Amino acid sequence: MPELPDVEGFRRTLAEHGVGKPITGVTTLDAGVLRGVSARKLREVLRGRRFGEPRRLGKWLIVPVDGGPETVVLHFGMTGSLEWSGPDDRQRHDRVIFAFDDGELRYRDMRKLQGLRLLVDDAELHRLLAGTGPDALEVSQERFRELLGRRRGLKQLLTDQAVLAGLGNLLADEILWRARIDPHVRAADLDRGAADRVHREMRRVLREAVKAGRVPPRKTWLTGRRDEPSGSCPRCGCALARGRVGGRGTVWCPRCQAG
DNA sequence: GCCCGTGTTACTAC
DNA sequence: TGTAGTAACACGGG
C-alpha cells in the first residue's frame, strides 16, 4: 500500500492521536522490524515521553521525541501501516504498539521489508535522509525539469527515491498514463512540454490521493483497473498493455501512451 | 510447488 | 561515473 499519500495518511493519524500526550508503554511483538535499536532501548527511551509534530519526506515518516534529541523514523515497505485503535483489537501483523491512556498506535507490517528506527540525534537523522531526493509534492516545475535531464528510463527515474522521494510503482504508472507518455521513454528524451505535463499530473494525482489518505480505488484511474485480468483503459477503452519496465511490473495504455 | 508483489539495498557487469 | 539487471529480505495470495 504505502506510497507518498499513504504515508501522509499515517502521518495524520499520528498527528491526530499520538502527539503531545505521554507514551505509557511500548510493546514490541516482533523485533524483526526494529532497525538498529533493541526492543528494550526503544521502550526505555520512549516510556513517559511524548511524540512531537510528525513530518514526512517521501515515504519516510519522521517523528521527533519531545524534548529531543531522539527521533523515531518509520518506513512502511510494501505492506506496512500505522493504525489507531483501542487496546483490544490486536491483529496478526501488529509488530510494535505504542500505548497511550486513550488508545494504541500500532505499527503493522506483514512482510517486514522495512521497519522502525530510533535515531539518537540530528546528525544520525541527517545521515539517514542524506541520500533522499526532494519530496514529490514539494518539487518545483523547474527543479523537476532538471531532475529529468539524464539518460535513464523515465519510470526508473520517477521511482528512484534518491532523485525524487515518494513515488512508487503504481503511482508512476498512474502519472505516466495521465500525462500520455510511454513508460519506456528515456527521461532526457522528453521535451519541455512533456516534462511539464508529467510534473502537473504528478501534482494532481498526489493532491487527490493525499486528500483521500491513500490512492483511491477509482475505476476512472489506471490504478483502479490494473488488477482486473482484462483491464481496459478508463479513457479510451482499449485493452491495457502489461510488461516489465525497469524490472517492475508496468501497466499502460498502448493507444493513449503510444511512443 | 510455481509465480507475483504498492520497497529498498547490495552486488555484478557493461 | 552512470546505468541496468538480479537476488535478497519475509509473507501471503492466486
PDB file of N, CA, C and O in Angstrom, chain A residues 186-240:
ATOM      1  N   ARG A 186      13.120   7.376 -22.401  1.00  0.00           N
ATOM      2  CA  ARG A 186      14.207   7.877 -21.568  1.00  0.00           C
ATOM      3  C   ARG A 186      13.887   9.288 -21.112  1.00  0.00           C
ATOM      4  O   ARG A 186      13.346  10.090 -21.881  1.00  0.00           O
ATOM      5  N   ALA A 187      14.242   9.562 -19.884  1.00  0.00           N
ATOM      6  CA  ALA A 187      13.888  10.858 -19.286  1.00  0.00           C
ATOM      7  C   ALA A 187      14.390  12.021 -20.126  1.00  0.00           C
ATOM      8  O   ALA A 187      13.667  12.989 -20.374  1.00  0.00           O
ATOM      9  N   ALA A 188      15.627  11.894 -20.596  1.00  0.00           N
ATOM     10  CA  ALA A 188      16.246  13.017 -21.314  1.00  0.00           C
ATOM     11  C   ALA A 188      15.596  13.262 -22.673  1.00  0.00           C
ATOM     12  O   ALA A 188      15.825  14.307 -23.291  1.00  0.00           O
ATOM     13  N   ASP A 189      14.790  12.305 -23.131  1.00  0.00           N
ATOM     14  CA  ASP A 189      14.155  12.480 -24.441  1.00  0.00           C
ATOM     15  C   ASP A 189      12.853  13.281 -24.376  1.00  0.00           C
ATOM     16  O   ASP A 189      12.264  13.583 -25.410  1.00  0.00           O
ATOM     17  N   LEU A 190      12.402  13.594 -23.172  1.00  0.00           N
ATOM     18  CA  LEU A 190      11.171  14.380 -23.066  1.00  0.00           C
ATOM     19  C   LEU A 190      11.441  15.822 -23.475  1.00  0.00           C
ATOM     20  O   LEU A 190      12.453  16.396 -23.084  1.00  0.00           O
ATOM     21  N   ASP A 191      10.515  16.387 -24.253  1.00  0.00           N
ATOM     22  CA  ASP A 191      10.653  17.826 -24.480  1.00  0.00           C
ATOM     23  C   ASP A 191      10.053  18.565 -23.285  1.00  0.00           C
ATOM     24  O   ASP A 191       9.468  17.957 -22.391  1.00  0.00           O
ATOM     25  N   ARG A 192      10.196  19.865 -23.324  1.00  0.00           N
ATOM     26  CA  ARG A 192       9.786  20.655 -22.167  1.00  0.00           C
ATOM     27  C   ARG A 192       8.290  20.519 -21.861  1.00  0.00           C
ATOM     28  O   ARG A 192       7.875  20.403 -20.714  1.00  0.00           O
ATOM     29  N   GLY A 193       7.491  20.487 -22.918  1.00  0.00           N
ATOM     30  CA  GLY A 193       6.041  20.363 -22.723  1.00  0.00           C
ATOM     31  C   GLY A 193       5.680  19.060 -22.030  1.00  0.00           C
ATOM     32  O   GLY A 193       4.855  19.029 -21.111  1.00  0.00           O
ATOM     33  N   ALA A 194       6.325  17.983 -22.463  1.00  0.00           N
ATOM     34  CA  ALA A 194       6.034  16.675 -21.873  1.00  0.00           C
ATOM     35  C   ALA A 194       6.505  16.616 -20.419  1.00  0.00           C
ATOM     36  O   ALA A 194       5.811  16.087 -19.547  1.00  0.00           O
ATOM     37  N   ALA A 195       7.665  17.190 -20.161  1.00  0.00           N
ATOM     38  CA  ALA A 195       8.187  17.197 -18.785  1.00  0.00           C
ATOM     39  C   ALA A 195       7.244  17.973 -17.860  1.00  0.00           C
ATOM     40  O   ALA A 195       6.932  17.535 -16.748  1.00  0.00           O
ATOM     41  N   ASP A 196       6.772  19.098 -18.342  1.00  0.00           N
ATOM     42  CA  ASP A 196       5.855  19.896 -17.517  1.00  0.00           C
ATOM     43  C   ASP A 196       4.520  19.179 -17.324  1.00  0.00           C
ATOM     44  O   ASP A 196       3.874  19.316 -16.290  1.00  0.00           O
ATOM     45  N   ARG A 197       4.130  18.414 -18.332  1.00  0.00           N
ATOM     46  CA  ARG A 197       2.883  17.642 -18.217  1.00  0.00           C
ATOM     47  C   ARG A 197       3.029  16.576 -17.127  1.00  0.00           C
ATOM     48  O   ARG A 197       2.119  16.360 -16.326  1.00  0.00           O
ATOM     49  N   VAL A 198       4.153  15.896 -17.098  1.00  0.00           N
ATOM     50  CA  VAL A 198       4.391  14.891 -16.059  1.00  0.00           C
ATOM     51  C   VAL A 198       4.354  15.553 -14.676  1.00  0.00           C
ATOM     52  O   VAL A 198       3.720  15.039 -13.749  1.00  0.00           O
ATOM     53  N   HIS A 199       5.006  16.696 -14.567  1.00  0.00           N
ATOM     54  CA  HIS A 199       5.016  17.403 -13.284  1.00  0.00           C
ATOM     55  C   HIS A 199       3.598  17.780 -12.863  1.00  0.00           C
ATOM     56  O   HIS A 199       3.205  17.565 -11.711  1.00  0.00           O
ATOM     57  N   ARG A 200       2.806  18.291 -13.808  1.00  0.00           N
ATOM     58  CA  ARG A 200       1.446  18.721 -13.486  1.00  0.00           C
ATOM     59  C   ARG A 200       0.584  17.530 -13.061  1.00  0.00           C
ATOM     60  O   ARG A 200      -0.137  17.580 -12.068  1.00  0.00           O
ATOM     61  N   GLU A 201       0.673  16.438 -13.801  1.00  0.00           N
ATOM     62  CA  GLU A 201      -0.152  15.261 -13.476  1.00  0.00           C
ATOM     63  C   GLU A 201       0.311  14.615 -12.177  1.00  0.00           C
ATOM     64  O   GLU A 201      -0.497  14.088 -11.410  1.00  0.00           O
ATOM     65  N   MET A 202       1.613  14.668 -11.935  1.00  0.00           N
ATOM     66  CA  MET A 202       2.123  14.142 -10.662  1.00  0.00           C
ATOM     67  C   MET A 202       1.485  14.907  -9.496  1.00  0.00           C
ATOM     68  O   MET A 202       1.001  14.304  -8.537  1.00  0.00           O
ATOM     69  N   ARG A 203       1.455  16.215  -9.602  1.00  0.00           N
ATOM     70  CA  ARG A 203       0.878  17.017  -8.515  1.00  0.00           C
ATOM     71  C   ARG A 203      -0.619  16.751  -8.364  1.00  0.00           C
ATOM     72  O   ARG A 203      -1.128  16.654  -7.251  1.00  0.00           O
ATOM     73  N   ARG A 204      -1.309  16.617  -9.484  1.00  0.00           N
ATOM     74  CA  ARG A 204      -2.754  16.354  -9.411  1.00  0.00           C
ATOM     75  C   ARG A 204      -3.047  15.021  -8.745  1.00  0.00           C
ATOM     76  O   ARG A 204      -3.892  14.921  -7.855  1.00  0.00           O
ATOM     77  N   VAL A 205      -2.356  13.997  -9.198  1.00  0.00           N
ATOM     78  CA  VAL A 205      -2.569  12.661  -8.634  1.00  0.00           C
ATOM     79  C   VAL A 205      -2.260  12.667  -7.140  1.00  0.00           C
ATOM     80  O   VAL A 205      -3.028  12.148  -6.326  1.00  0.00           O
ATOM     81  N   LEU A 206      -1.134  13.277  -6.781  1.00  0.00           N
ATOM     82  CA  LEU A 206      -0.739  13.271  -5.373  1.00  0.00           C
ATOM     83  C   LEU A 206      -1.713  14.056  -4.513  1.00  0.00           C
ATOM     84  O   LEU A 206      -2.095  13.613  -3.432  1.00  0.00           O
ATOM     85  N   ARG A 207      -2.129  15.216  -5.009  1.00  0.00           N
ATOM     86  CA  ARG A 207      -3.061  16.020  -4.200  1.00  0.00           C
ATOM     87  C   ARG A 207      -4.369  15.281  -3.958  1.00  0.00           C
ATOM     88  O   ARG A 207      -4.901  15.257  -2.858  1.00  0.00           O
ATOM     89  N   GLU A 208      -4.888  14.660  -5.010  1.00  0.00           N
ATOM     90  CA  GLU A 208      -6.157  13.930  -4.856  1.00  0.00           C
ATOM     91  C   GLU A 208      -6.000  12.731  -3.926  1.00  0.00           C
ATOM     92  O   GLU A 208      -6.875  12.446  -3.102  1.00  0.00           O
ATOM     93  N   ALA A 209      -4.885  12.040  -4.090  1.00  0.00           N
ATOM     94  CA  ALA A 209      -4.675  10.849  -3.260  1.00  0.00           C
ATOM     95  C   ALA A 209      -4.427  11.232  -1.802  1.00  0.00           C
ATOM     96  O   ALA A 209      -4.906  10.559  -0.890  1.00  0.00           O
ATOM     97  N   VAL A 210      -3.714  12.314  -1.595  1.00  0.00           N
ATOM     98  CA  VAL A 210      -3.452  12.761  -0.221  1.00  0.00           C
ATOM     99  C   VAL A 210      -4.765  13.149   0.455  1.00  0.00           C
ATOM    100  O   VAL A 210      -4.986  12.857   1.630  1.00  0.00           O
ATOM    101  N   LYS A 211      -5.637  13.791  -0.317  1.00  0.00           N
ATOM    102  CA  LYS A 211      -6.924  14.180   0.232  1.00  0.00           C
ATOM    103  C   LYS A 211      -7.680  12.940   0.720  1.00  0.00           C
ATOM    104  O   LYS A 211      -8.330  12.952   1.759  1.00  0.00           O
ATOM    105  N   ALA A 212      -7.582  11.868  -0.057  1.00  0.00           N
ATOM    106  CA  ALA A 212      -8.274  10.627   0.297  1.00  0.00           C
ATOM    107  C   ALA A 212      -7.506   9.822   1.345  1.00  0.00           C
ATOM    108  O   ALA A 212      -8.026   8.849   1.887  1.00  0.00           O
ATOM    109  N   GLY A 213      -6.257  10.212   1.616  1.00  0.00           N
ATOM    110  CA  GLY A 213      -5.444   9.478   2.580  1.00  0.00           C
ATOM    111  C   GLY A 213      -4.838   8.202   2.010  1.00  0.00           C
ATOM    112  O   GLY A 213      -4.218   7.422   2.716  1.00  0.00           O
ATOM    113  N   ARG A 214      -5.014   8.002   0.707  1.00  0.00           N
ATOM    114  CA  ARG A 214      -4.500   6.807   0.026  1.00  0.00           C
ATOM    115  C   ARG A 214      -4.738   6.988  -1.469  1.00  0.00           C
ATOM    116  O   ARG A 214      -5.404   7.934  -1.871  1.00  0.00           O
ATOM    117  N   VAL A 215      -4.214   6.076  -2.267  1.00  0.00           N
ATOM    118  CA  VAL A 215      -4.533   6.130  -3.690  1.00  0.00           C
ATOM    119  C   VAL A 215      -5.946   5.566  -3.845  1.00  0.00           C
ATOM    120  O   VAL A 215      -6.187   4.401  -3.543  1.00  0.00           O
ATOM    121  N   PRO A 216      -6.894   6.394  -4.255  1.00  0.00           N
ATOM    122  CA  PRO A 216      -8.293   5.938  -4.258  1.00  0.00           C
ATOM    123  C   PRO A 216      -8.528   4.871  -5.320  1.00  0.00           C
ATOM    124  O   PRO A 216      -8.007   4.975  -6.424  1.00  0.00           O
ATOM    125  N   PRO A 217      -9.281   3.838  -4.994  1.00  0.00           N
ATOM    126  CA  PRO A 217      -9.506   2.727  -5.942  1.00  0.00           C
ATOM    127  C   PRO A 217     -10.619   3.058  -6.937  1.00  0.00           C
ATOM    128  O   PRO A 217     -11.594   2.356  -7.039  1.00  0.00           O
ATOM    129  N   ARG A 218     -10.437   4.155  -7.661  1.00  0.00           N
ATOM    130  CA  ARG A 218     -11.484   4.579  -8.596  1.00  0.00           C
ATOM    131  C   ARG A 218     -11.291   3.944  -9.955  1.00  0.00           C
ATOM    132  O   ARG A 218     -10.174   3.829 -10.452  1.00  0.00           O
ATOM    133  N   LYS A 219     -12.403   3.605 -10.567  1.00  0.00           N
ATOM    134  CA  LYS A 219     -12.328   2.980 -11.891  1.00  0.00           C
ATOM    135  C   LYS A 219     -11.944   3.976 -12.971  1.00  0.00           C
ATOM    136  O   LYS A 219     -11.665   3.603 -14.102  1.00  0.00           O
ATOM    137  N   THR A 220     -11.975   5.267 -12.629  1.00  0.00           N
ATOM    138  CA  THR A 220     -11.527   6.271 -13.601  1.00  0.00           C
ATOM    139  C   THR A 220     -10.010   6.474 -13.536  1.00  0.00           C
ATOM    140  O   THR A 220      -9.451   7.249 -14.292  1.00  0.00           O
ATOM    141  N   TRP A 221      -9.360   5.788 -12.604  1.00  0.00           N
ATOM    142  CA  TRP A 221      -7.902   5.833 -12.511  1.00  0.00           C
ATOM    143  C   TRP A 221      -7.340   4.541 -13.082  1.00  0.00           C
ATOM    144  O   TRP A 221      -7.967   3.479 -12.975  1.00  0.00           O
ATOM    145  N   LEU A 222      -6.162   4.643 -13.634  1.00  0.00           N
ATOM    146  CA  LEU A 222      -5.491   3.430 -14.107  1.00  0.00           C
ATOM    147  C   LEU A 222      -5.309   2.436 -12.967  1.00  0.00           C
ATOM    148  O   LEU A 222      -5.509   1.217 -13.126  1.00  0.00           O
ATOM    149  N   THR A 223      -4.947   2.965 -11.804  1.00  0.00           N
ATOM    150  CA  THR A 223      -4.696   2.107 -10.640  1.00  0.00           C
ATOM    151  C   THR A 223      -5.922   1.270 -10.267  1.00  0.00           C
ATOM    152  O   THR A 223      -5.789   0.168  -9.754  1.00  0.00           O
ATOM    153  N   GLY A 224      -7.107   1.794 -10.554  1.00  0.00           N
ATOM    154  CA  GLY A 224      -8.328   1.057 -10.245  1.00  0.00           C
ATOM    155  C   GLY A 224      -8.606  -0.085 -11.219  1.00  0.00           C
ATOM    156  O   GLY A 224      -9.487  -0.903 -10.989  1.00  0.00           O
ATOM    157  N   ARG A 225      -7.824  -0.124 -12.297  1.00  0.00           N
ATOM    158  CA  ARG A 225      -8.070  -1.140 -13.327  1.00  0.00           C
ATOM    159  C   ARG A 225      -6.953  -2.162 -13.458  1.00  0.00           C
ATOM    160  O   ARG A 225      -7.116  -3.177 -14.125  1.00  0.00           O
ATOM    161  N   ARG A 226      -5.814  -1.868 -12.879  1.00  0.00           N
ATOM    162  CA  ARG A 226      -4.634  -2.666 -13.208  1.00  0.00           C
ATOM    163  C   ARG A 226      -4.719  -4.097 -12.704  1.00  0.00           C
ATOM    164  O   ARG A 226      -4.033  -4.977 -13.225  1.00  0.00           O
ATOM    165  N   ASP A 227      -5.557  -4.332 -11.709  1.00  0.00           N
ATOM    166  CA  ASP A 227      -5.659  -5.695 -11.197  1.00  0.00           C
ATOM    167  C   ASP A 227      -6.741  -6.509 -11.886  1.00  0.00           C
ATOM    168  O   ASP A 227      -6.886  -7.702 -11.622  1.00  0.00           O
ATOM    169  N   GLU A 228      -7.508  -5.863 -12.748  1.00  0.00           N
ATOM    170  CA  GLU A 228      -8.511  -6.630 -13.493  1.00  0.00           C
ATOM    171  C   GLU A 228      -7.783  -7.457 -14.547  1.00  0.00           C
ATOM    172  O   GLU A 228      -6.910  -6.957 -15.235  1.00  0.00           O
ATOM    173  N   PRO A 229      -8.150  -8.726 -14.683  1.00  0.00           N
ATOM    174  CA  PRO A 229      -7.450  -9.622 -15.604  1.00  0.00           C
ATOM    175  C   PRO A 229      -7.457  -9.088 -17.033  1.00  0.00           C
ATOM    176  O   PRO A 229      -6.456  -9.172 -17.748  1.00  0.00           O
ATOM    177  N   SER A 230      -8.577  -8.506 -17.457  1.00  0.00           N
ATOM    178  CA  SER A 230      -8.623  -7.948 -18.813  1.00  0.00           C
ATOM    179  C   SER A 230      -8.969  -6.467 -18.710  1.00  0.00           C
ATOM    180  O   SER A 230      -9.963  -6.016 -19.243  1.00  0.00           O
ATOM    181  N   GLY A 231      -8.122  -5.747 -18.008  1.00  0.00           N
ATOM    182  CA  GLY A 231      -8.387  -4.338 -17.766  1.00  0.00           C
ATOM    183  C   GLY A 231      -8.380  -3.507 -19.040  1.00  0.00           C
ATOM    184  O   GLY A 231      -7.609  -3.785 -19.965  1.00  0.00           O
ATOM    185  N   SER A 232      -9.219  -2.489 -19.068  1.00  0.00           N
ATOM    186  CA  SER A 232      -9.233  -1.599 -20.225  1.00  0.00           C
ATOM    187  C   SER A 232      -8.953  -0.172 -19.770  1.00  0.00           C
ATOM    188  O   SER A 232      -9.198   0.194 -18.620  1.00  0.00           O
ATOM    189  N   CYS A 233      -8.445   0.614 -20.687  1.00  0.00           N
ATOM    190  CA  CYS A 233      -8.093   2.000 -20.394  1.00  0.00           C
ATOM    191  C   CYS A 233      -9.348   2.787 -20.021  1.00  0.00           C
ATOM    192  O   CYS A 233     -10.307   2.820 -20.781  1.00  0.00           O
ATOM    193  N   PRO A 234      -9.358   3.455 -18.865  1.00  0.00           N
ATOM    194  CA  PRO A 234     -10.535   4.224 -18.450  1.00  0.00           C
ATOM    195  C   PRO A 234     -10.840   5.379 -19.402  1.00  0.00           C
ATOM    196  O   PRO A 234     -11.942   5.895 -19.416  1.00  0.00           O
ATOM    197  N   ARG A 235      -9.857   5.751 -20.206  1.00  0.00           N
ATOM    198  CA  ARG A 235     -10.030   6.908 -21.082  1.00  0.00           C
ATOM    199  C   ARG A 235     -10.497   6.498 -22.471  1.00  0.00           C
ATOM    200  O   ARG A 235     -11.440   7.062 -23.001  1.00  0.00           O
ATOM    201  N   CYS A 236      -9.863   5.496 -23.067  1.00  0.00           N
ATOM    202  CA  CYS A 236     -10.200   5.167 -24.456  1.00  0.00           C
ATOM    203  C   CYS A 236     -10.792   3.770 -24.596  1.00  0.00           C
ATOM    204  O   CYS A 236     -11.238   3.402 -25.679  1.00  0.00           O
ATOM    205  N   GLY A 237     -10.766   2.988 -23.536  1.00  0.00           N
ATOM    206  CA  GLY A 237     -11.410   1.680 -23.574  1.00  0.00           C
ATOM    207  C   GLY A 237     -10.599   0.560 -24.190  1.00  0.00           C
ATOM    208  O   GLY A 237     -11.004  -0.591 -24.160  1.00  0.00           O
ATOM    209  N   CYS A 238      -9.451   0.862 -24.738  1.00  0.00           N
ATOM    210  CA  CYS A 238      -8.686  -0.218 -25.358  1.00  0.00           C
ATOM    211  C   CYS A 238      -7.961  -1.042 -24.295  1.00  0.00           C
ATOM    212  O   CYS A 238      -7.761  -0.589 -23.173  1.00  0.00           O
ATOM    213  N   ALA A 239      -7.622  -2.270 -24.657  1.00  0.00           N
ATOM    214  CA  ALA A 239      -7.043  -3.197 -23.683  1.00  0.00           C
ATOM    215  C   ALA A 239      -5.701  -2.672 -23.180  1.00  0.00           C
ATOM    216  O   ALA A 239      -4.859  -2.248 -23.963  1.00  0.00           O
ATOM    217  N   LEU A 240      -5.504  -2.722 -21.863  1.00  0.00           N
ATOM    218  CA  LEU A 240      -4.250  -2.261 -21.280  1.00  0.00           C
ATOM    219  C   LEU A 240      -3.115  -3.222 -21.623  1.00  0.00           C
ATOM    220  O   LEU A 240      -3.328  -4.430 -21.738  1.00  0.00           O
TER     221      LEU A 240
END
